[in-house]
Short mmCIF file of C-alpha atoms in Angstrom, two decimals:
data_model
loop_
_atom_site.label_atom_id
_atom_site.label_comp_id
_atom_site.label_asym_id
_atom_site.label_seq_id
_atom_site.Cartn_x
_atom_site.Cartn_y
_atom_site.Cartn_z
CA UNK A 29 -190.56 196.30 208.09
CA UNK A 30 -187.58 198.19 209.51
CA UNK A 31 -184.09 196.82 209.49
CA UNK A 32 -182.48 196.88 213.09
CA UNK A 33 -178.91 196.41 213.53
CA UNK A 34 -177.82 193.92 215.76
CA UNK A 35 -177.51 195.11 219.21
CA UNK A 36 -173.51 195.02 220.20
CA UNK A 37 -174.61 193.35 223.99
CA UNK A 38 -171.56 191.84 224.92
CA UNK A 39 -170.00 195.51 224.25
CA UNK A 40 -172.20 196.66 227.09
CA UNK A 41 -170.42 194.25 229.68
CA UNK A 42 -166.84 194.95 231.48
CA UNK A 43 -164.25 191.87 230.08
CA UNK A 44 -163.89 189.91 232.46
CA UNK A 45 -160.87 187.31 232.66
CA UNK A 46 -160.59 183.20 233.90
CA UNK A 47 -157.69 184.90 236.45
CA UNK A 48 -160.72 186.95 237.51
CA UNK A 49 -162.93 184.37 238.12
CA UNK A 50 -160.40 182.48 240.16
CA UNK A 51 -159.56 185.12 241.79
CA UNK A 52 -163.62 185.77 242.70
CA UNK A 53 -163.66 182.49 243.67
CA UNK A 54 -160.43 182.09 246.20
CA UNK A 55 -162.19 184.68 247.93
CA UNK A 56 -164.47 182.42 249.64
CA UNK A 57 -161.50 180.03 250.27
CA UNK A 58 -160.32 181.55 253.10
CA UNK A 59 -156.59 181.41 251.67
CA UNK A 60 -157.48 177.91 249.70
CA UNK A 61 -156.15 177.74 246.16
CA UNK A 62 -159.17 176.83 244.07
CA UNK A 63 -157.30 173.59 243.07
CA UNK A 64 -158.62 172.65 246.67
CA UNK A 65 -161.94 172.07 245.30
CA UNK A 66 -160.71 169.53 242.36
CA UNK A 67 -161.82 166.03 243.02
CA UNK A 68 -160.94 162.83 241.24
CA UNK A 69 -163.51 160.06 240.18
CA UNK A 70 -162.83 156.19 240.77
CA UNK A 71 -162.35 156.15 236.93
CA UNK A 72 -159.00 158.69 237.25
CA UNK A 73 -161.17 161.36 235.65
CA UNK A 74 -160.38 165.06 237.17
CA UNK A 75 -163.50 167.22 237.95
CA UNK A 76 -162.40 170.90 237.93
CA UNK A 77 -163.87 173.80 239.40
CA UNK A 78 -163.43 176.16 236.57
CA UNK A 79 -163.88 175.73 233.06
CA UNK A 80 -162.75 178.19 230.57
CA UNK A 81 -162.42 179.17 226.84
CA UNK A 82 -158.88 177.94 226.69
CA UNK A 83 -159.98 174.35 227.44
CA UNK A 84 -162.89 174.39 225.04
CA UNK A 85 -162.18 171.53 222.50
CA UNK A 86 -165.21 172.29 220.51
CA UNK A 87 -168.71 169.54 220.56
CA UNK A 88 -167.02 166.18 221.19
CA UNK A 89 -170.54 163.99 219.91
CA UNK A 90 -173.17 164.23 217.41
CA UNK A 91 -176.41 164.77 219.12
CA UNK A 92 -178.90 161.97 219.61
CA UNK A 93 -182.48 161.71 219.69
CA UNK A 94 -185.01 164.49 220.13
CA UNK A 95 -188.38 163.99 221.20
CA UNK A 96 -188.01 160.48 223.39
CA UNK A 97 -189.59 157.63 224.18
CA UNK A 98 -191.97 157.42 227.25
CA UNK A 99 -191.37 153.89 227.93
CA UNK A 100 -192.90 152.21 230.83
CA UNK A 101 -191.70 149.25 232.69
CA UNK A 102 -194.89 146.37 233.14
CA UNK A 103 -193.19 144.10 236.10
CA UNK A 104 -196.14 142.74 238.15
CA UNK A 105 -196.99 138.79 239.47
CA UNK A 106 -199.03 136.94 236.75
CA UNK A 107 -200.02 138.04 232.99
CA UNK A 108 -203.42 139.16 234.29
CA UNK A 109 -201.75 142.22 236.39
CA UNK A 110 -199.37 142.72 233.88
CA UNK A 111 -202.29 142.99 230.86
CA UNK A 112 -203.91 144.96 233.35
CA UNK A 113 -200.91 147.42 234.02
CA UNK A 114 -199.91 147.69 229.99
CA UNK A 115 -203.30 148.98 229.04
CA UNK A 116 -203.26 151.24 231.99
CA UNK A 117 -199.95 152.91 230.83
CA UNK A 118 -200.83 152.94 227.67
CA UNK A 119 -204.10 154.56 227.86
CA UNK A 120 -202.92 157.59 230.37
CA UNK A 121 -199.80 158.46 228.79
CA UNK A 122 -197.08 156.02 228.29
CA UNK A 123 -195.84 155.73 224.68
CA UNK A 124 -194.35 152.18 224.56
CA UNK A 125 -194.06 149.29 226.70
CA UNK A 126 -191.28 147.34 228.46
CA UNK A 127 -192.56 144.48 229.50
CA UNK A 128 -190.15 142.19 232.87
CA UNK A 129 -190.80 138.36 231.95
CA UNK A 130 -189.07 137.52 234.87
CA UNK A 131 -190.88 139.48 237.58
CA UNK A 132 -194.06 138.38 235.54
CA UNK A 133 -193.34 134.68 235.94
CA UNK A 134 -194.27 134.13 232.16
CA UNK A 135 -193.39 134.32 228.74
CA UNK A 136 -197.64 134.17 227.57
CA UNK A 137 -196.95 136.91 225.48
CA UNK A 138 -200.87 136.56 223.67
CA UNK A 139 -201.82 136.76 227.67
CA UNK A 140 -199.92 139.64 228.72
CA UNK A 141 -200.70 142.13 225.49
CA UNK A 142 -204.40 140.88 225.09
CA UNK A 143 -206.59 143.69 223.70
CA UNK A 144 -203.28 145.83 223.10
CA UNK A 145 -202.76 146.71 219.14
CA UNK A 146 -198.72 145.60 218.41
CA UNK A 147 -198.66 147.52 215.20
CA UNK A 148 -199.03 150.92 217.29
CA UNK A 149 -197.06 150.95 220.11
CA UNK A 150 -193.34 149.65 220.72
CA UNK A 151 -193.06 146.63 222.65
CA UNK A 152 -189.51 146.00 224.39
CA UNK A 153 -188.97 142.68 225.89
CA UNK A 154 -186.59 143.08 228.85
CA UNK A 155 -183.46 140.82 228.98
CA UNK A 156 -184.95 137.73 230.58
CA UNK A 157 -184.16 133.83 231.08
CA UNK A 158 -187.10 132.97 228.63
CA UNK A 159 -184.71 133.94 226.10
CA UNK A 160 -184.92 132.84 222.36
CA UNK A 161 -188.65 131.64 223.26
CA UNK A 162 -190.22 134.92 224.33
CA UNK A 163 -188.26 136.78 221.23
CA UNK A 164 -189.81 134.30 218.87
CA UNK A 165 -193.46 134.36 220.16
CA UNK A 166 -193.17 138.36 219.68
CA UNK A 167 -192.18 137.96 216.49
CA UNK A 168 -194.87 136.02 215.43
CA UNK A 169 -197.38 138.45 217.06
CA UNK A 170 -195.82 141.11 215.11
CA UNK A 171 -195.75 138.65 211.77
CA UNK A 172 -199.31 138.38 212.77
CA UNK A 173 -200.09 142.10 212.37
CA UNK A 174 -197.10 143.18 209.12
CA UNK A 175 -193.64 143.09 210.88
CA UNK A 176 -192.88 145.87 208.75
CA UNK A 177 -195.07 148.14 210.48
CA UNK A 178 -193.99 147.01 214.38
CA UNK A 179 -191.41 148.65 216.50
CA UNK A 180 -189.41 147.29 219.24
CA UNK A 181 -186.71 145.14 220.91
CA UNK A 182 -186.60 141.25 221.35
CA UNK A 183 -184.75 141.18 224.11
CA UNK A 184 -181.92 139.03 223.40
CA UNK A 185 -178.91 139.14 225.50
CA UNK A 186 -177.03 135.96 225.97
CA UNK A 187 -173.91 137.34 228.16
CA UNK A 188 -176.35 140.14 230.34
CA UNK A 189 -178.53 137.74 231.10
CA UNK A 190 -176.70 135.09 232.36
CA UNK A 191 -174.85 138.05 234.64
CA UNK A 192 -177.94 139.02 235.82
CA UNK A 193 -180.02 135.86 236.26
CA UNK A 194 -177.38 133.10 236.31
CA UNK A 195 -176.55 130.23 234.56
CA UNK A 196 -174.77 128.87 231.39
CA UNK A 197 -174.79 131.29 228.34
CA UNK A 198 -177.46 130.78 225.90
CA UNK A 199 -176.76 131.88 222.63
CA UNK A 200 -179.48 130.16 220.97
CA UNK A 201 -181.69 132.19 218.74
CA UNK A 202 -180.17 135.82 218.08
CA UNK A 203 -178.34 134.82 214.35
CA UNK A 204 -182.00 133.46 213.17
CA UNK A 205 -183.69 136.52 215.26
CA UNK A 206 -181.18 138.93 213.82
CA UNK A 207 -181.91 137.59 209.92
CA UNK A 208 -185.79 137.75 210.54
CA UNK A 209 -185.52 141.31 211.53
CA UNK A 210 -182.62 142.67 209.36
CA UNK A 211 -184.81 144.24 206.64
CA UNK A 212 -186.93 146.31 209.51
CA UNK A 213 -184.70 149.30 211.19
CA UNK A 214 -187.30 149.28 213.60
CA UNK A 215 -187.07 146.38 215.25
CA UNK A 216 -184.03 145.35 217.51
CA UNK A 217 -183.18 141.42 217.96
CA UNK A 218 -180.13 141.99 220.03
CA UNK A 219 -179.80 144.28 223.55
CA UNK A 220 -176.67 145.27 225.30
CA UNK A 221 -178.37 146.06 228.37
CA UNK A 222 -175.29 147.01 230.78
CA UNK A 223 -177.18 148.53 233.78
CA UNK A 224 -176.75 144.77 235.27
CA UNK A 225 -173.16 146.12 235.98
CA UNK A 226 -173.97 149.40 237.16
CA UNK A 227 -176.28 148.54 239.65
CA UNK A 228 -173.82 146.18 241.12
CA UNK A 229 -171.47 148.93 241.86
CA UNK A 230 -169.42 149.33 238.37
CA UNK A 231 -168.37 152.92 237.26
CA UNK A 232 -169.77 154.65 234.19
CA UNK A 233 -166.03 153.52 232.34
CA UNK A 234 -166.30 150.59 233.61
CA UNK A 235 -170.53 149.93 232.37
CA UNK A 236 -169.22 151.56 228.98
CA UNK A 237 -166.27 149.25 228.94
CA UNK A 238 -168.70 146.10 229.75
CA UNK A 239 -171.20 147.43 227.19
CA UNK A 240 -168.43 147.57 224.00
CA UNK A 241 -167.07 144.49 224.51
CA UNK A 242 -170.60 142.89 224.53
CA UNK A 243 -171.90 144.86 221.82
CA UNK A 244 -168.18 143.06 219.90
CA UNK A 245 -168.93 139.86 221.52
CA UNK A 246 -172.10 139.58 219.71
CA UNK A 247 -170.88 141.18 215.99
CA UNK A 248 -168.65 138.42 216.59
CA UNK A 249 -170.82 135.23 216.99
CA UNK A 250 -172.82 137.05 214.20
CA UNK A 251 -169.74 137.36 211.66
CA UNK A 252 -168.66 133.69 212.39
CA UNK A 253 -172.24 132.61 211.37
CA UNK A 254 -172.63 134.58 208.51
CA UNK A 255 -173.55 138.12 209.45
CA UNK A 256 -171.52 140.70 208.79
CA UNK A 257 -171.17 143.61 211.01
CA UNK A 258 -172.59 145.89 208.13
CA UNK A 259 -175.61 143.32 208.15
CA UNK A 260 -175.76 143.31 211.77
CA UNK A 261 -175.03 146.84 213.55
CA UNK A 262 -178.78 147.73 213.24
CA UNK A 263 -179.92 144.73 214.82
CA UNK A 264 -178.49 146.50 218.07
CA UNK A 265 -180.41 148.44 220.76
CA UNK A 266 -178.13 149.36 224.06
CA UNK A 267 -179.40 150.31 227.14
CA UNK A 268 -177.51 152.44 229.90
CA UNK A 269 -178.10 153.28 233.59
CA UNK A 270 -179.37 156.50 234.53
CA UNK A 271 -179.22 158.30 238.34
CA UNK A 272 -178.78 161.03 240.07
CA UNK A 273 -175.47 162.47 238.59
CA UNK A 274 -176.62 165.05 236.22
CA UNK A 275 -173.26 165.14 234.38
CA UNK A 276 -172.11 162.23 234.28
CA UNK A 277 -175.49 160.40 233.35
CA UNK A 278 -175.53 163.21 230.56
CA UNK A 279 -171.55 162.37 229.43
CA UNK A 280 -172.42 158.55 229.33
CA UNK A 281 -175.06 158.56 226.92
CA UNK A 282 -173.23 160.95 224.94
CA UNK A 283 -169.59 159.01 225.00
CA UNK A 284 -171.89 155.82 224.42
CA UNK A 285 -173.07 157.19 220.84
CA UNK A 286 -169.35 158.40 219.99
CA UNK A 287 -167.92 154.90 221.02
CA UNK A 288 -170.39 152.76 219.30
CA UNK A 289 -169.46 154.86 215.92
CA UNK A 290 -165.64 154.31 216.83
CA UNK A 291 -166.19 150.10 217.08
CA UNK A 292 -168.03 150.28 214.28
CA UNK A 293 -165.04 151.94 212.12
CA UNK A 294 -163.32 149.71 213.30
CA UNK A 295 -164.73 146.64 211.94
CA UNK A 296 -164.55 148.63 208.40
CA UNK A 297 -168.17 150.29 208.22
CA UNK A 298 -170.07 153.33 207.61
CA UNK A 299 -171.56 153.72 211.28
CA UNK A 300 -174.68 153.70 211.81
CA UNK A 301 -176.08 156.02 214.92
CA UNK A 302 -176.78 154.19 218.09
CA UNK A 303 -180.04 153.18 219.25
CA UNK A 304 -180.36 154.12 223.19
CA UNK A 305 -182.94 153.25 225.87
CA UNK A 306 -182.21 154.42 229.25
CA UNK A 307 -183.52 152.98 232.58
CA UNK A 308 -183.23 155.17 235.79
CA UNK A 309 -180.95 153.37 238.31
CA UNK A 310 -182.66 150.92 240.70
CA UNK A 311 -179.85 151.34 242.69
CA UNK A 312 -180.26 154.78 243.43
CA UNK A 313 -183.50 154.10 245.42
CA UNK A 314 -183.81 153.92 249.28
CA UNK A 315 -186.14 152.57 251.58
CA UNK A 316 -185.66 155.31 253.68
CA UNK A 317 -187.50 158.42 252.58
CA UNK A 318 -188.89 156.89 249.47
CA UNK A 319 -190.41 160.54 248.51
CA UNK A 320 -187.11 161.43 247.66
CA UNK A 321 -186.74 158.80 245.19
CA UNK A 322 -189.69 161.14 242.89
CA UNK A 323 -186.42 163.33 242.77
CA UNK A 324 -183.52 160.95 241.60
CA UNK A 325 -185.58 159.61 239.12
CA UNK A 326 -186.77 162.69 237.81
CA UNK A 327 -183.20 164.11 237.38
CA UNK A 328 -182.11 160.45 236.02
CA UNK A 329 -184.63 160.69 233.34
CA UNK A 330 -184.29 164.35 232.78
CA UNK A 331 -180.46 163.83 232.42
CA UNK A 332 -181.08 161.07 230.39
CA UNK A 333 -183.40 162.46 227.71
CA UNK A 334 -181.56 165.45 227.01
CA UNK A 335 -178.37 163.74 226.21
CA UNK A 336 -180.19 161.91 223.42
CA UNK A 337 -181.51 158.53 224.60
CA UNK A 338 -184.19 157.35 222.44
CA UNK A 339 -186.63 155.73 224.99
CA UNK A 340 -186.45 156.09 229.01
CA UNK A 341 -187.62 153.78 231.47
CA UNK A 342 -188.74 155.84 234.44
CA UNK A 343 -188.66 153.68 237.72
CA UNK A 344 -191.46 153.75 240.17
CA UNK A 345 -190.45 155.36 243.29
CA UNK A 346 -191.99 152.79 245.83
CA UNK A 347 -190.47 150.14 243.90
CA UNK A 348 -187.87 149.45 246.82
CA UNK A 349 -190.63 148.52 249.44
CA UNK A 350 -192.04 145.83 246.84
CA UNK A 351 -194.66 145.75 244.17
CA UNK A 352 -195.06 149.24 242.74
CA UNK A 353 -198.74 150.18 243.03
CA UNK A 354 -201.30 152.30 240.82
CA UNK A 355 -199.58 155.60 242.05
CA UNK A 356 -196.05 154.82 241.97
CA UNK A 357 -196.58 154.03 238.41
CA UNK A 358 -198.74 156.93 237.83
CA UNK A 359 -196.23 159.52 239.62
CA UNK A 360 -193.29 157.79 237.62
CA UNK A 361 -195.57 158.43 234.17
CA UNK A 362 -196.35 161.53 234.75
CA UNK A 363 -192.60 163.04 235.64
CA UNK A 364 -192.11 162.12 232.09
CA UNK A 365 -194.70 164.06 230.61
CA UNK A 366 -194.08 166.81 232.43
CA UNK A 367 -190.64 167.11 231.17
CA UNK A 368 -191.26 166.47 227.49
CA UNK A 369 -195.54 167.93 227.50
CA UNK A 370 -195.11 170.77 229.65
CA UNK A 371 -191.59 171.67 229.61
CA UNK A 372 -190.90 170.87 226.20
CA UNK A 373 -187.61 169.28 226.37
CA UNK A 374 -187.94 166.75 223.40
CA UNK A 375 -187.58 169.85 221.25
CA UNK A 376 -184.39 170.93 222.64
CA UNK A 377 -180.98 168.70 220.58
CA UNK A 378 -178.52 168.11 223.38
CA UNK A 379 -179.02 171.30 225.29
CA UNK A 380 -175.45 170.41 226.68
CA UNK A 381 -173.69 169.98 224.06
CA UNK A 382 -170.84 172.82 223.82
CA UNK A 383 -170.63 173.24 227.70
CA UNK A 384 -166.80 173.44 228.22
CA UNK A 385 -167.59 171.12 231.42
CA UNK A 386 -169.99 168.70 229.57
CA UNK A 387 -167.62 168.16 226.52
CA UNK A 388 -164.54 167.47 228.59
CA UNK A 389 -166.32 165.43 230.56
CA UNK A 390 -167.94 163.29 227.35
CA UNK A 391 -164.23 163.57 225.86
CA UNK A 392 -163.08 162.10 229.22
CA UNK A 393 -164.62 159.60 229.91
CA UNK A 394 -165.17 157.84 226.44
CA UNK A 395 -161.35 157.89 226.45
CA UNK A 396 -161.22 156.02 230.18
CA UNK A 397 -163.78 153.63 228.66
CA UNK A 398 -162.00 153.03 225.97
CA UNK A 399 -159.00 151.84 228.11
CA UNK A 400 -160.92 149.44 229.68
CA UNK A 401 -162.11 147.95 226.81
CA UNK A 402 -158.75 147.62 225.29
CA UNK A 403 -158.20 145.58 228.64
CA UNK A 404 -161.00 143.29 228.53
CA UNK A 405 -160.29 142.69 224.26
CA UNK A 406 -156.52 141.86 225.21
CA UNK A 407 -158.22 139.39 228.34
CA UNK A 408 -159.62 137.48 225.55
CA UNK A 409 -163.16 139.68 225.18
CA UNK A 410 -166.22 139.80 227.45
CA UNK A 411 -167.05 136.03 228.10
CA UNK A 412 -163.41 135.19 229.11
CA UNK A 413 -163.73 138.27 231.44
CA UNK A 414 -166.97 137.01 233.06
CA UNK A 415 -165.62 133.66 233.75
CA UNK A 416 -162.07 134.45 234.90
CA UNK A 417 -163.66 137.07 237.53
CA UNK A 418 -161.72 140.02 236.30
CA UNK A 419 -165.31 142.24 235.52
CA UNK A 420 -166.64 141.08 239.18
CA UNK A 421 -163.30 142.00 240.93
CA UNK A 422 -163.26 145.78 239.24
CA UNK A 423 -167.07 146.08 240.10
CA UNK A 424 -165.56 145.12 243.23
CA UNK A 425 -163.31 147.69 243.62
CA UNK A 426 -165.25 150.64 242.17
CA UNK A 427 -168.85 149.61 244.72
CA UNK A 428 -166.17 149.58 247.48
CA UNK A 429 -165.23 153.64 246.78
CA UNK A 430 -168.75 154.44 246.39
CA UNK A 431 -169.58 152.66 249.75
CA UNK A 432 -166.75 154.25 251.62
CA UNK A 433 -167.27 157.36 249.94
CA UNK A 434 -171.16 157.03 251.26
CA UNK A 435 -170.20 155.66 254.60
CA UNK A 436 -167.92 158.67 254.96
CA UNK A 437 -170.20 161.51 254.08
CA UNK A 438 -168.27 162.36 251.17
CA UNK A 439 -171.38 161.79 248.97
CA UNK A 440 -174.84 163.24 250.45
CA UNK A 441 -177.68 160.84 250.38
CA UNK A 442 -180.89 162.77 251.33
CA UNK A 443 -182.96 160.84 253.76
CA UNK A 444 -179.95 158.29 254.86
CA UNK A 445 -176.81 159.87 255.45
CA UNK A 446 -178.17 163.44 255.00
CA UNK A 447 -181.52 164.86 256.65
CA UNK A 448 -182.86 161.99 258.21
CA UNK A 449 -186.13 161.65 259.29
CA UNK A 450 -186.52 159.36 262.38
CA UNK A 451 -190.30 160.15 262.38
CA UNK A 452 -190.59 159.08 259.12
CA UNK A 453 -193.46 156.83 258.80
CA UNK A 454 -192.80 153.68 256.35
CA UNK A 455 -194.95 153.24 253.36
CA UNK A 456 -196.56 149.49 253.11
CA UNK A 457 -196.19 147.77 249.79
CA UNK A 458 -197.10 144.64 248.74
CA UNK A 459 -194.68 141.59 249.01
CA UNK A 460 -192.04 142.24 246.49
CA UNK A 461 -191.39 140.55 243.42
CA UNK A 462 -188.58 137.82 242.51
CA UNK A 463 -185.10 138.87 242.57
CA UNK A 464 -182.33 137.74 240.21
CA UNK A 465 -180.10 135.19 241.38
CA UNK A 466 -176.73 135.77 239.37
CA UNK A 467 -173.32 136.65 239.98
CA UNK A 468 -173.80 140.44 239.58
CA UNK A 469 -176.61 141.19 242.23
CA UNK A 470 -177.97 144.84 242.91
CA UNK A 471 -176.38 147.05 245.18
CA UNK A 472 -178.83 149.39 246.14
CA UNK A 473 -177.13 152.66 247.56
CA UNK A 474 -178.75 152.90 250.66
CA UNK A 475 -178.16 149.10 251.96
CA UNK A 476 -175.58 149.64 254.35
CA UNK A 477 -177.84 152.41 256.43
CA UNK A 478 -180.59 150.29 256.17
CA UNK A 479 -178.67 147.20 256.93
CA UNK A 480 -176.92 148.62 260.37
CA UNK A 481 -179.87 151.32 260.86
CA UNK A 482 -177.37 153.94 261.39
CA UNK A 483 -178.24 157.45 259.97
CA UNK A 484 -176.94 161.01 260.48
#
């Protein structure tokens, strides 16, 4: 075979300049300097309209998983529907399970995965009140079957829970859960599962922030009971909102992975890379021209595979107007395998990695997270934050932006604020399931439309 030289493209272009982009680009100003089109974010971070070669600070994060994790949420009422729905997911495309305790109204684990083979799927127990109970009765179905050939996540998350569900903070059960499933890399006793926080309203520095010092709080509690954080930083499984921000969702997961390896230095060891599962935002959806809700979630879960999550947790798109049915589930499976069957993205490492926008961004952000964690360490750590009210007072203040910014028509909601259809006829759903009762409740986007009835 011949050899070709390379071909000399770039030779065939004219060099173009950044001044000659701007100056392309104040063109359609109308006398505007392009600085006009620079925002700010709630968390002080500037978005600019340019990016260039001179700001390129090189990949900021070592890229995460590949090929993820089609992980489908079973919340129904009663074990029977929620059997009923696991076998369903699993048998038309799904490849793992996360199973909602809560909205099930049991912890009859035997009941709930009857006929379904533990050793060859990955079962992830959401954060729920069951607690220590539910984490143990998995483990002995997976003792049942060879623990060492089992994969998933127990579930246990003392300080996310109570957020989410209420009450006092139960830290029975993780050091014995942790030591039972320290010699298999596969299985997860411990969850920092900070999407509580961002569906009440907190900012991606903010559900970072809340995430680290959790993530600490527990290596702590571990460490004073005889775990060492070398012992116990594979024990960890983190989950992270994902929604309709491209970018940002994208910058999160990424800054997540480069924070989690900064904690863990540290606390004096070799870090070990961090195990993600993403859930598309609940908060996102609206009640009001659910159809669109097909495309947050897709873009959530798009956004959120590519920047390296491990699983992701697709929401259903009716699940706003109460129990998801057959084809809400099946619409939210199949967006999934579409992007990783037929468009192949699974094979692509961090597509966005090297993007002069995308690495700022990542670089950023992990550094406005990292603030905020220094602040809620030097408040005494994430417990003492919880109680004195200082998390729920910044969640506080960042919801309030996004609601003005909503209110306002600053931000575009397609269906409420934007494009609204006042022939829209509303989709029926069965009566919903139970909601959690704790301090941090969600804040669905599209509430205050809905609320008032007021749309543009």
């Amino acid at each position: 075979m011949a050899d070709f030289p390379p071909m000399q493209l770039t030779n065939e272009f004219e060099q173009v300049s950044n001044s000659d982009w701007v100056a392309l680009a104040e063109k359609t100003l109308k006398g505007e300097p392009l600085e006009s089109l620079a925002t700010t974010t709630v968390d002080g971070i500037s978005i600019q309209p340019i990016y260039s070669a001179s700001e390129n600070i090189g990949r900021t994060i070592s890229p995460g998983s590949d090929e993820w994790d089609i992980r489908a949420l079973v919340m129904s009422s009663g074990p029977d529907t929620a059997n009923q729905i696991a076998h369903e997911e699993l048998t038309k495309g799904s490849t793992s399970l996360l199973i909602d305790l809560f909205s099930i109204g049991s912890s009859n684990l035997e009941q709930i995965l009857e006929g379904i083979y533990p050793e060859m799927t990955t079962i992830s127990l959401h954060p729920n009140p069951y607690g220590f109970e539910a984490g143990e009765k998995l483990l002995e179905l997976w003792r049942s079957k060879n623990l060492s050939s089992c994969k998933g996540d127990l579930g246990l998350d003392p300080l996310g829970v109570s957020s989410r569900y209420g009450g006092e903070t139960d830290w029975n059960g993780i050091v014995e859960a942790t030591i039972s499933t320290q010699d298999h890399p596969d299985v997860h006793s411990i969850t920092v599962d900070s999407t509580v926080y961002a569906e009440a309203g907190a900012s991606e520095a903010w559900e970072l922030a809340c995430s680290l010092s959790t993530a600490v709080a527990y290596l702590r509690h571990l460490q004073d009971n005889g775990i060492e954080p070398s012992d116990a930083a594979g024990s960890f499984t983190f989950t992270y909102s994902a929604d309709t921000d491209q970018f940002f969702t994208m910058a999160k997961f990424r800054a997540a992975r480069y924070l989690w390896e900064q904690v863990q230095q540290h606390c004096g060891i070799s870090p070990m890379p961090q195990h993600q599962t993403a859930v598309t935002s609940a908060a996102m959806l609206t009640r009001s021209d659910p159809w669109m809700n097909l495309l947050r979630t897709t873009v959530a879960a798009f956004a959120a595979g590519t920047a390296g999550a491990n699983a992701v947790t697709l929401r259903s798109f009716d699940t706003p107007l109460g129990q998801p049915d057959e084809f809400g589930r099946r619409l939210a499976r199949n967006s999934q395998l579409l992007l990783t069957e037929e468009s192949g993205l699974g094979q692509v490492s961090d597509p966005g990695g090297g993007s002069w926008y995308l690495e700022n961004l990542t670089k950023r952000l992990s550094e406005e997270s990292w603030k905020r964690f220094q602040i809620i360490e030097a408040e005494g750590g994430m417990q003492n934050t919880l109680t004195s009210g200082k998390i729920h007072s910044e969640i506080e203040t960042t919801w309030k932006a996004r609601k003005n910014s909503l209110e306002s028509g600053e931000t575009s909601l397609i269906g409420v604020n934007i494009y609204a259809n006042p022939e829209e006829e509303t989709l029926s759903r069965s009566s919903s399931l139970p909601s959690p009762d704790g301090p941090f409740k969600l804040r669905r986007w599209s509430e205050p439309f809905e609320e008032s009835g007021k749309k543009s």
